[in-house]
Every structure is written in structure tokens, then in C-alpha cells.
Amino acid sequence: LHLTDVFARASIQALTRLARGATEVELEAGAQLVASGAAPKSIFVVARGRVALSLSEPAAMSAQFGVNRLVGGYAGIGQEAWPGDVHALEPSTIVAISYEDLFDIMEDHYDVIRSVIGFLTVERDRLQNFNW
């Protein structure tokens, strides 16, 4: 987890607690992780392999996420519903961290809050300056 973009600024103690409560999800190529419109219960980090988030609205598009990346990037955290389908492009291992565990650890470790907000800030800036 310490190599991920979303937790790059978090302490080892906080990451150890996050890892302790995390669940590994093994996916075969083509397997679906989440469906469009599903209420998120966890955030997902790619530990092995590659997944894609595919959107059909407002226009068909897809984004890929590889090792050490937060699935969905900016859209992968704090949303009311998944904006698209997420499926594995190759055999993949995903680390799922429940929002309940994440928020509990954030209460005790401000560095996790700072890390998540830092990630969201950088990601927002990157998206605003992206050449579409």
C-alpha cells in the first residue's frame, strides 16, 4: 500500500492497520469487479494485473489502472455510485479496503487524510489540465 498513489503520504503504522483489514480479490481476465451504478462499499487498489473502468454515458470511454493505482482514480473514492463497469483485463489481484475501515483509521491517523486529500488534489489538477 505504501507504493500506491492514494496512500503515498501515509505512515507505516496507518498502512499496517489498513492492510490488516483489507481483503484480496482475485480476478480472472474478463471478470467484473463492480457494476455501473453499484454503491461503493470499498476502495480498490491494484496489487497485480490491470483493470479497466468502462463508461457508456455521456460517451463511451475507458480508463485502465495498473499496479499500485487506485481503481477509478478520482472517481474511485467518495462517489455515491460507480460511474461505470470495472473488469479485469488480465489476471489481477485487487486489494479492497472497506470505507468503514478507512474512516476508522482516518480518525486515528491524520496522515491518511492528508494523503487521500493530496491524491485527490493532484488527480483533480491532472484532469483539469489534460489535453482531451
Coordinates of N, CA, C and O in Angstrom, one line a residue:
L1 N 0.8 -1.2 0.0 CA 0.0 0.0 0.0 C 0.8 1.3 0.0 O 0.4 2.3 -0.5
H2 N 2.1 1.2 0.6 CA 2.9 2.4 0.6 C 3.3 2.9 -0.8 O 3.8 4.0 -0.9
L3 N 3.2 2.0 -1.8 CA 3.6 2.4 -3.1 C 2.5 3.0 -4.0 O 2.7 3.4 -5.1
T4 N 1.3 3.0 -3.4 CA 0.1 3.5 -4.1 C 0.1 5.0 -4.1 O 0.5 5.7 -3.2
D5 N -0.5 5.5 -5.2 CA -0.7 7.0 -5.3 C -1.5 7.6 -4.2 O -1.3 8.6 -3.7
V6 N -2.6 6.9 -3.8 CA -3.5 7.4 -2.8 C -3.0 7.4 -1.4 O -3.4 8.2 -0.6
F7 N -2.1 6.5 -1.1 CA -1.5 6.4 0.3 C -0.1 6.7 0.4 O 0.6 6.4 1.4
A8 N 0.5 7.4 -0.6 CA 1.9 7.7 -0.6 C 2.4 8.5 0.6 O 3.6 8.4 1.0
R9 N 1.5 9.3 1.2 CA 2.0 10.1 2.3 C 1.5 9.6 3.7 O 1.7 10.2 4.7
A10 N 1.0 8.4 3.7 CA 0.5 7.8 5.0 C 1.7 7.1 5.7 O 2.6 6.6 5.1
S11 N 1.6 7.1 7.0 CA 2.6 6.4 7.8 C 2.5 4.9 7.7 O 1.5 4.3 7.4
I12 N 3.6 4.2 8.0 CA 3.6 2.8 8.0 C 2.7 2.2 9.0 O 2.0 1.2 8.7
Q13 N 2.5 2.8 10.2 CA 1.6 2.3 11.2 C 0.2 2.3 10.6 O -0.6 1.4 10.8
A14 N -0.2 3.4 10.0 CA -1.6 3.5 9.4 C -1.8 2.5 8.3 O -2.8 1.9 8.2
L15 N -0.7 2.4 7.5 CA -0.8 1.4 6.4 C -0.9 0.0 6.8 O -1.6 -0.9 6.3
T16 N -0.2 -0.3 7.9 CA -0.3 -1.7 8.5 C -1.7 -1.9 9.0 O -2.3 -3.0 8.8
R17 N -2.4 -1.0 9.6 CA -3.8 -1.1 10.0 C -4.7 -1.3 8.8 O -5.6 -2.1 8.8
L18 N -4.5 -0.5 7.8 CA -5.3 -0.6 6.6 C -5.1 -2.0 6.0 O -6.1 -2.7 5.6
A19 N -3.9 -2.5 5.9 CA -3.6 -3.8 5.3 C -4.2 -5.0 6.1 O -4.7 -5.9 5.5
R20 N -4.2 -4.8 7.4 CA -4.8 -5.8 8.3 C -6.3 -6.1 8.0 O -6.8 -7.2 8.1
G21 N -7.0 -5.0 7.7 CA -8.4 -5.1 7.4 C -8.8 -5.3 6.0 O -9.9 -5.5 5.6
A22 N -7.8 -5.2 5.1 CA -8.0 -5.3 3.7 C -8.4 -6.8 3.2 O -8.0 -7.7 3.9
T23 N -9.0 -6.9 2.1 CA -9.4 -8.2 1.5 C -8.8 -8.2 0.1 O -8.8 -7.3 -0.6
E24 N -8.2 -9.4 -0.2 CA -7.7 -9.6 -1.5 C -8.7 -10.2 -2.4 O -9.4 -11.1 -2.0
V25 N -8.9 -9.6 -3.6 CA -9.9 -10.2 -4.6 C -9.1 -10.6 -5.8 O -8.4 -9.8 -6.4
E26 N -9.2 -11.9 -6.1 CA -8.5 -12.5 -7.3 C -9.5 -12.5 -8.4 O -10.7 -12.9 -8.3
L27 N -9.1 -11.9 -9.6 CA -9.9 -11.8 -10.8 C -9.2 -12.5 -12.0 O -8.0 -12.3 -12.2
E28 N -10.0 -13.3 -12.7 CA -9.5 -13.8 -14.0 C -9.7 -12.7 -15.0 O -10.5 -11.8 -14.8
A29 N -9.0 -12.8 -16.1 CA -9.2 -11.9 -17.2 C -10.7 -11.9 -17.6 O -11.3 -12.9 -17.8
G30 N -11.2 -10.7 -17.7 CA -12.6 -10.5 -18.1 C -13.6 -10.5 -17.0 O -14.8 -10.1 -17.2
A31 N -13.2 -10.9 -15.8 CA -14.1 -10.9 -14.6 C -14.4 -9.5 -14.2 O -13.6 -8.6 -14.3
Q32 N -15.7 -9.3 -13.7 CA -16.1 -8.0 -13.3 C -15.9 -7.8 -11.8 O -16.1 -8.7 -11.0
L33 N -15.3 -6.6 -11.5 CA -15.1 -6.3 -10.1 C -16.3 -5.5 -9.5 O -16.8 -5.9 -8.5
V34 N -16.8 -4.5 -10.3 CA -18.0 -3.8 -9.9 C -18.8 -3.4 -11.1 O -18.3 -3.3 -12.2
A35 N -20.1 -3.3 -10.9 CA -21.0 -2.9 -12.0 C -21.4 -1.4 -11.9 O -21.4 -0.8 -10.8
S36 N -21.6 -0.8 -13.0 CA -22.1 0.6 -13.1 C -23.3 0.8 -12.2 O -24.2 0.0 -12.2
G37 N -23.2 1.9 -11.4 CA -24.4 2.2 -10.5 C -24.3 1.6 -9.2 O -25.1 1.9 -8.3
A38 N -23.4 0.6 -9.0 CA -23.3 -0.1 -7.7 C -22.8 0.9 -6.6 O -22.0 1.8 -6.8
A39 N -23.4 0.8 -5.4 CA -23.0 1.6 -4.3 C -21.6 1.1 -3.8 O -21.5 -0.1 -3.5
P40 N -20.6 2.0 -3.7 CA -19.3 1.6 -3.3 C -19.3 1.3 -1.8 O -19.7 2.1 -1.0
K41 N -18.7 0.1 -1.5 CA -18.5 -0.2 0.0 C -17.0 -0.2 0.3 O -16.7 -0.2 1.5
S42 N -16.2 -0.2 -0.7 CA -14.8 -0.3 -0.6 C -14.1 0.6 -1.6 O -14.7 0.9 -2.7
I43 N -12.8 0.9 -1.3 CA -11.9 1.4 -2.4 C -11.1 0.2 -2.8 O -10.9 -0.8 -2.1
F44 N -10.6 0.3 -4.1 CA -9.8 -0.8 -4.6 C -8.5 -0.4 -5.1 O -8.4 0.6 -5.8
V45 N -7.4 -1.1 -4.8 CA -6.1 -0.8 -5.3 C -5.6 -2.0 -6.0 O -5.7 -3.2 -5.5
V46 N -5.0 -1.8 -7.2 CA -4.5 -2.9 -8.0 C -3.1 -3.4 -7.4 O -2.2 -2.6 -7.3
A47 N -3.1 -4.6 -7.0 CA -1.8 -5.2 -6.5 C -1.1 -6.0 -7.6 O 0.2 -6.0 -7.6
R48 N -1.8 -6.5 -8.5 CA -1.2 -7.3 -9.6 C -2.2 -7.2 -10.8 O -3.4 -7.3 -10.6
G49 N -1.7 -7.1 -12.0 CA -2.5 -7.1 -13.2 C -3.0 -5.7 -13.6 O -2.3 -4.7 -13.3
R50 N -4.1 -5.7 -14.3 CA -4.6 -4.5 -14.9 C -6.1 -4.6 -15.0 O -6.7 -5.6 -15.4
V51 N -6.8 -3.5 -14.6 CA -8.3 -3.5 -14.7 C -8.7 -2.2 -15.6 O -7.9 -1.3 -15.7
A52 N -9.9 -2.2 -16.0 CA -10.4 -1.1 -16.8 C -11.8 -0.7 -16.2 O -12.6 -1.5 -15.8
L53 N -12.0 0.7 -16.2 CA -13.3 1.3 -15.9 C -13.9 1.7 -17.2 O -13.2 2.5 -17.9
S54 N -15.0 1.2 -17.5 CA -15.7 1.5 -18.8 C -16.9 2.3 -18.6 O -17.8 1.8 -17.8
L55 N -17.1 3.4 -19.2 CA -18.3 4.2 -19.1 C -19.0 4.2 -20.5 O -18.4 4.1 -21.5
S56 N -20.3 4.3 -20.4 CA -21.1 4.4 -21.6 C -21.8 5.7 -21.7 O -22.1 6.2 -22.8
E57 N -21.9 6.4 -20.6 CA -22.5 7.8 -20.6 C -21.6 8.8 -20.0 O -20.9 8.4 -19.0
P58 N -21.4 9.9 -20.4 CA -22.1 10.6 -21.5 C -21.6 10.1 -22.9 O -22.3 10.3 -23.9
A59 N -20.4 9.5 -22.9 CA -19.8 9.0 -24.2 C -19.1 7.7 -23.8 O -18.6 7.6 -22.7
A60 N -19.0 6.8 -24.7 CA -18.2 5.6 -24.5 C -16.7 5.9 -24.3 O -16.1 6.5 -25.2
M61 N -16.2 5.5 -23.2 CA -14.8 5.7 -22.9 C -14.3 4.7 -21.9 O -15.1 4.1 -21.1
S62 N -13.0 4.5 -21.8 CA -12.4 3.5 -20.9 C -11.1 4.0 -20.3 O -10.4 4.7 -21.0
A63 N -10.8 3.7 -19.1 CA -9.5 4.1 -18.5 C -9.0 2.8 -17.8 O -9.7 2.0 -17.2
Q64 N -7.7 2.6 -17.9 CA -7.0 1.4 -17.4 C -6.2 1.8 -16.1 O -5.7 2.9 -16.0
F65 N -6.2 0.8 -15.2 CA -5.5 1.0 -13.9 C -4.6 -0.2 -13.7 O -5.1 -1.3 -13.6
G66 N -3.3 0.1 -13.5 CA -2.3 -1.0 -13.3 C -1.9 -1.0 -11.8 O -2.5 -0.4 -10.9
V67 N -0.8 -1.7 -11.6 CA -0.3 -2.0 -10.3 C 0.0 -0.7 -9.5 O 0.5 0.3 -10.1
N68 N -0.4 -0.7 -8.3 CA -0.3 0.4 -7.3 C -1.2 1.6 -7.6 O -1.0 2.7 -7.0
R69 N -2.2 1.4 -8.4 CA -3.1 2.5 -8.7 C -4.5 2.3 -8.0 O -4.9 1.1 -7.9
L70 N -5.1 3.4 -7.6 CA -6.5 3.3 -7.1 C -7.4 3.1 -8.3 O -7.4 3.9 -9.2
V71 N -8.2 2.0 -8.2 CA -9.2 1.8 -9.3 C -10.2 2.9 -9.4 O -10.8 3.3 -8.4
G72 N -10.3 3.4 -10.6 CA -11.2 4.6 -10.8 C -10.5 5.9 -10.6 O -11.1 6.9 -11.0
G73 N -9.3 5.9 -10.1 CA -8.6 7.2 -9.9 C -9.5 8.1 -9.0 O -10.1 7.8 -8.0
Y74 N -9.7 9.3 -9.5 CA -10.5 10.4 -8.8 C -11.9 9.8 -8.6 O -12.5 10.1 -7.5
A75 N -12.5 9.1 -9.5 CA -13.8 8.6 -9.4 C -13.9 7.3 -8.5 O -15.0 6.8 -8.2
G76 N -12.8 6.8 -8.1 CA -12.7 5.6 -7.3 C -12.9 5.8 -5.8 O -12.8 4.9 -5.0
I77 N -13.1 7.1 -5.4 CA -13.2 7.3 -3.9 C -14.2 8.4 -3.7 O -14.3 9.4 -4.4
G78 N -15.1 8.1 -2.8 CA -16.1 9.1 -2.3 C -17.3 9.4 -3.2 O -17.9 10.4 -3.1
Q79 N -17.5 8.5 -4.1 CA -18.7 8.6 -5.0 C -19.9 7.9 -4.5 O -19.8 6.9 -3.7
E80 N -21.1 8.3 -4.8 CA -22.3 7.7 -4.4 C -22.6 6.4 -5.1 O -23.2 5.5 -4.6
A81 N -22.1 6.3 -6.4 CA -22.2 5.1 -7.2 C -21.1 5.0 -8.2 O -20.5 6.0 -8.6
W82 N -20.7 3.8 -8.6 CA -19.7 3.6 -9.6 C -20.2 4.1 -10.9 O -21.3 3.8 -11.3
P83 N -19.4 5.0 -11.6 CA -19.8 5.6 -12.8 C -19.8 4.6 -14.0 O -20.3 5.0 -15.1
G84 N -19.2 3.5 -13.8 CA -19.1 2.5 -14.9 C -18.7 1.1 -14.4 O -18.6 0.9 -13.2
D85 N -18.6 0.2 -15.3 CA -18.2 -1.2 -15.0 C -16.7 -1.3 -14.9 O -16.0 -0.7 -15.6
V86 N -16.3 -2.1 -13.9 CA -14.8 -2.3 -13.7 C -14.6 -3.8 -14.0 O -15.3 -4.7 -13.3
H87 N -13.7 -4.1 -14.9 CA -13.4 -5.5 -15.2 C -11.9 -5.7 -15.4 O -11.2 -4.8 -15.7
A88 N -11.5 -7.0 -15.1 CA -10.0 -7.3 -15.3 C -9.6 -7.4 -16.7 O -10.3 -8.1 -17.5
L89 N -8.5 -6.8 -17.1 CA -8.0 -7.0 -18.5 C -7.1 -8.2 -18.6 O -6.8 -8.7 -19.7
E90 N -6.6 -8.6 -17.4 CA -5.7 -9.8 -17.3 C -5.9 -10.3 -15.9 O -6.5 -9.7 -15.1
P91 N -5.4 -11.5 -15.6 CA -5.5 -12.0 -14.2 C -4.9 -10.9 -13.2 O -3.9 -10.4 -13.5
S92 N -5.7 -10.6 -12.2 CA -5.4 -9.5 -11.4 C -5.7 -9.8 -9.9 O -6.6 -10.6 -9.6
T93 N -5.0 -9.1 -9.0 CA -5.2 -9.2 -7.6 C -5.5 -7.7 -7.2 O -4.8 -6.8 -7.4
I94 N -6.7 -7.6 -6.5 CA -7.2 -6.3 -6.1 C -7.2 -6.3 -4.6 O -7.7 -7.2 -4.0
V95 N -6.7 -5.2 -4.0 CA -6.8 -5.0 -2.5 C -8.1 -4.2 -2.3 O -8.1 -3.0 -2.7
A96 N -9.0 -4.7 -1.5 CA -10.3 -4.0 -1.2 C -10.2 -3.5 0.2 O -9.9 -4.3 1.2
I97 N -10.4 -2.2 0.4 CA -10.4 -1.6 1.8 C -11.7 -1.0 2.0 O -12.1 -0.1 1.3
S98 N -12.4 -1.5 3.0 CA -13.8 -1.0 3.2 C -13.8 0.5 3.7 O -12.8 0.9 4.3
Y99 N -14.8 1.2 3.3 CA -14.9 2.6 3.7 C -14.9 2.7 5.2 O -14.4 3.6 5.8
E100 N -15.6 1.7 5.9 CA -15.7 1.7 7.3 C -14.3 1.6 8.0 O -14.0 2.4 8.9
D101 N -13.5 0.7 7.5 CA -12.1 0.6 8.0 C -11.3 1.9 7.6 O -10.5 2.4 8.5
L102 N -11.4 2.4 6.4 CA -10.7 3.6 6.0 C -11.0 4.7 6.9 O -10.1 5.4 7.4
F103 N -12.3 5.0 7.2 CA -12.7 6.1 8.0 C -12.3 5.9 9.5 O -11.9 6.9 10.1
D104 N -12.3 4.7 10.0 CA -11.9 4.4 11.3 C -10.4 4.8 11.5 O -10.0 5.4 12.5
I105 N -9.6 4.4 10.5 CA -8.2 4.6 10.6 C -7.9 6.1 10.4 O -7.0 6.7 11.0
M106 N -8.7 6.8 9.5 CA -8.5 8.2 9.3 C -8.7 9.0 10.7 O -8.1 10.0 10.9
E107 N -9.6 8.5 11.5 CA -9.9 9.1 12.8 C -8.7 9.1 13.7 O -8.4 10.1 14.4
D108 N -7.9 8.1 13.6 CA -6.7 7.9 14.4 C -5.4 8.4 13.7 O -4.4 8.7 14.4
H109 N -5.4 8.5 12.4 CA -4.2 8.8 11.7 C -4.5 9.9 10.7 O -4.9 9.7 9.5
Y110 N -4.2 11.2 11.1 CA -4.4 12.3 10.2 C -3.6 12.2 8.9 O -4.0 12.7 7.9
D111 N -2.5 11.6 9.0 CA -1.6 11.4 7.8 C -2.3 10.7 6.6 O -2.1 11.0 5.5
V112 N -3.3 9.8 7.0 CA -4.1 9.1 5.9 C -5.0 10.1 5.3 O -5.1 10.1 4.0
I113 N -5.6 11.0 6.1 CA -6.5 12.0 5.5 C -5.7 12.9 4.6 O -6.1 13.2 3.4
R114 N -4.5 13.4 5.1 CA -3.7 14.2 4.3 C -3.2 13.5 3.0 O -3.2 14.2 1.9
S115 N -2.9 12.2 3.0 CA -2.5 11.5 1.8 C -3.7 11.4 0.8 O -3.4 11.6 -0.4
V116 N -4.9 11.1 1.3 CA -6.0 10.9 0.4 C -6.4 12.3 -0.2 O -6.6 12.4 -1.5
I117 N -6.4 13.3 0.6 CA -6.7 14.7 0.0 C -5.6 15.1 -0.9 O -5.9 15.7 -2.0
G118 N -4.3 14.8 -0.6 CA -3.2 15.2 -1.5 C -3.4 14.4 -2.9 O -3.2 15.0 -3.9
F119 N -3.8 13.2 -2.8 CA -4.0 12.4 -4.0 C -5.1 13.0 -4.9 O -5.0 13.2 -6.1
L120 N -6.3 13.3 -4.2 CA -7.4 13.9 -4.9 C -7.1 15.3 -5.5 O -7.5 15.6 -6.6
T121 N -6.2 16.1 -4.8 CA -5.8 17.4 -5.3 C -5.0 17.2 -6.6 O -5.2 17.9 -7.6
V122 N -4.0 16.3 -6.5 CA -3.1 16.1 -7.7 C -3.9 15.5 -8.9 O -3.8 16.0 -10.0
E123 N -4.8 14.6 -8.6 CA -5.6 14.0 -9.6 C -6.6 15.0 -10.3 O -6.7 15.0 -11.5
R124 N -7.2 15.8 -9.5 CA -8.1 16.9 -10.0 C -7.3 17.8 -10.9 O -7.8 18.2 -12.0
D125 N -6.1 18.2 -10.4 CA -5.3 19.1 -11.2 C -4.9 18.5 -12.6 O -4.9 19.1 -13.6
R126 N -4.5 17.2 -12.5 CA -4.1 16.5 -13.7 C -5.3 16.4 -14.7 O -5.1 16.6 -15.9
L127 N -6.5 16.1 -14.2 CA -7.6 16.0 -15.1 C -8.0 17.4 -15.7 O -8.5 17.4 -16.8
Q128 N -7.9 18.4 -14.9 CA -8.2 19.7 -15.4 C -7.3 20.2 -16.5 O -7.6 21.0 -17.4
N129 N -6.0 19.7 -16.4 CA -5.0 20.2 -17.4 C -4.8 19.1 -18.5 O -3.8 19.3 -19.3
F130 N -5.6 18.1 -18.6 CA -5.5 17.0 -19.5 C -5.9 17.5 -20.9 O -6.9 18.2 -21.1
N131 N -5.1 17.2 -21.9 CA -5.5 17.6 -23.3 C -6.4 16.5 -23.9 O -6.0 15.5 -24.2
W132 N -7.7 16.9 -23.9 CA -8.7 15.9 -24.4 C -8.6 16.0 -25.9 O -9.0 15.4 -26.7

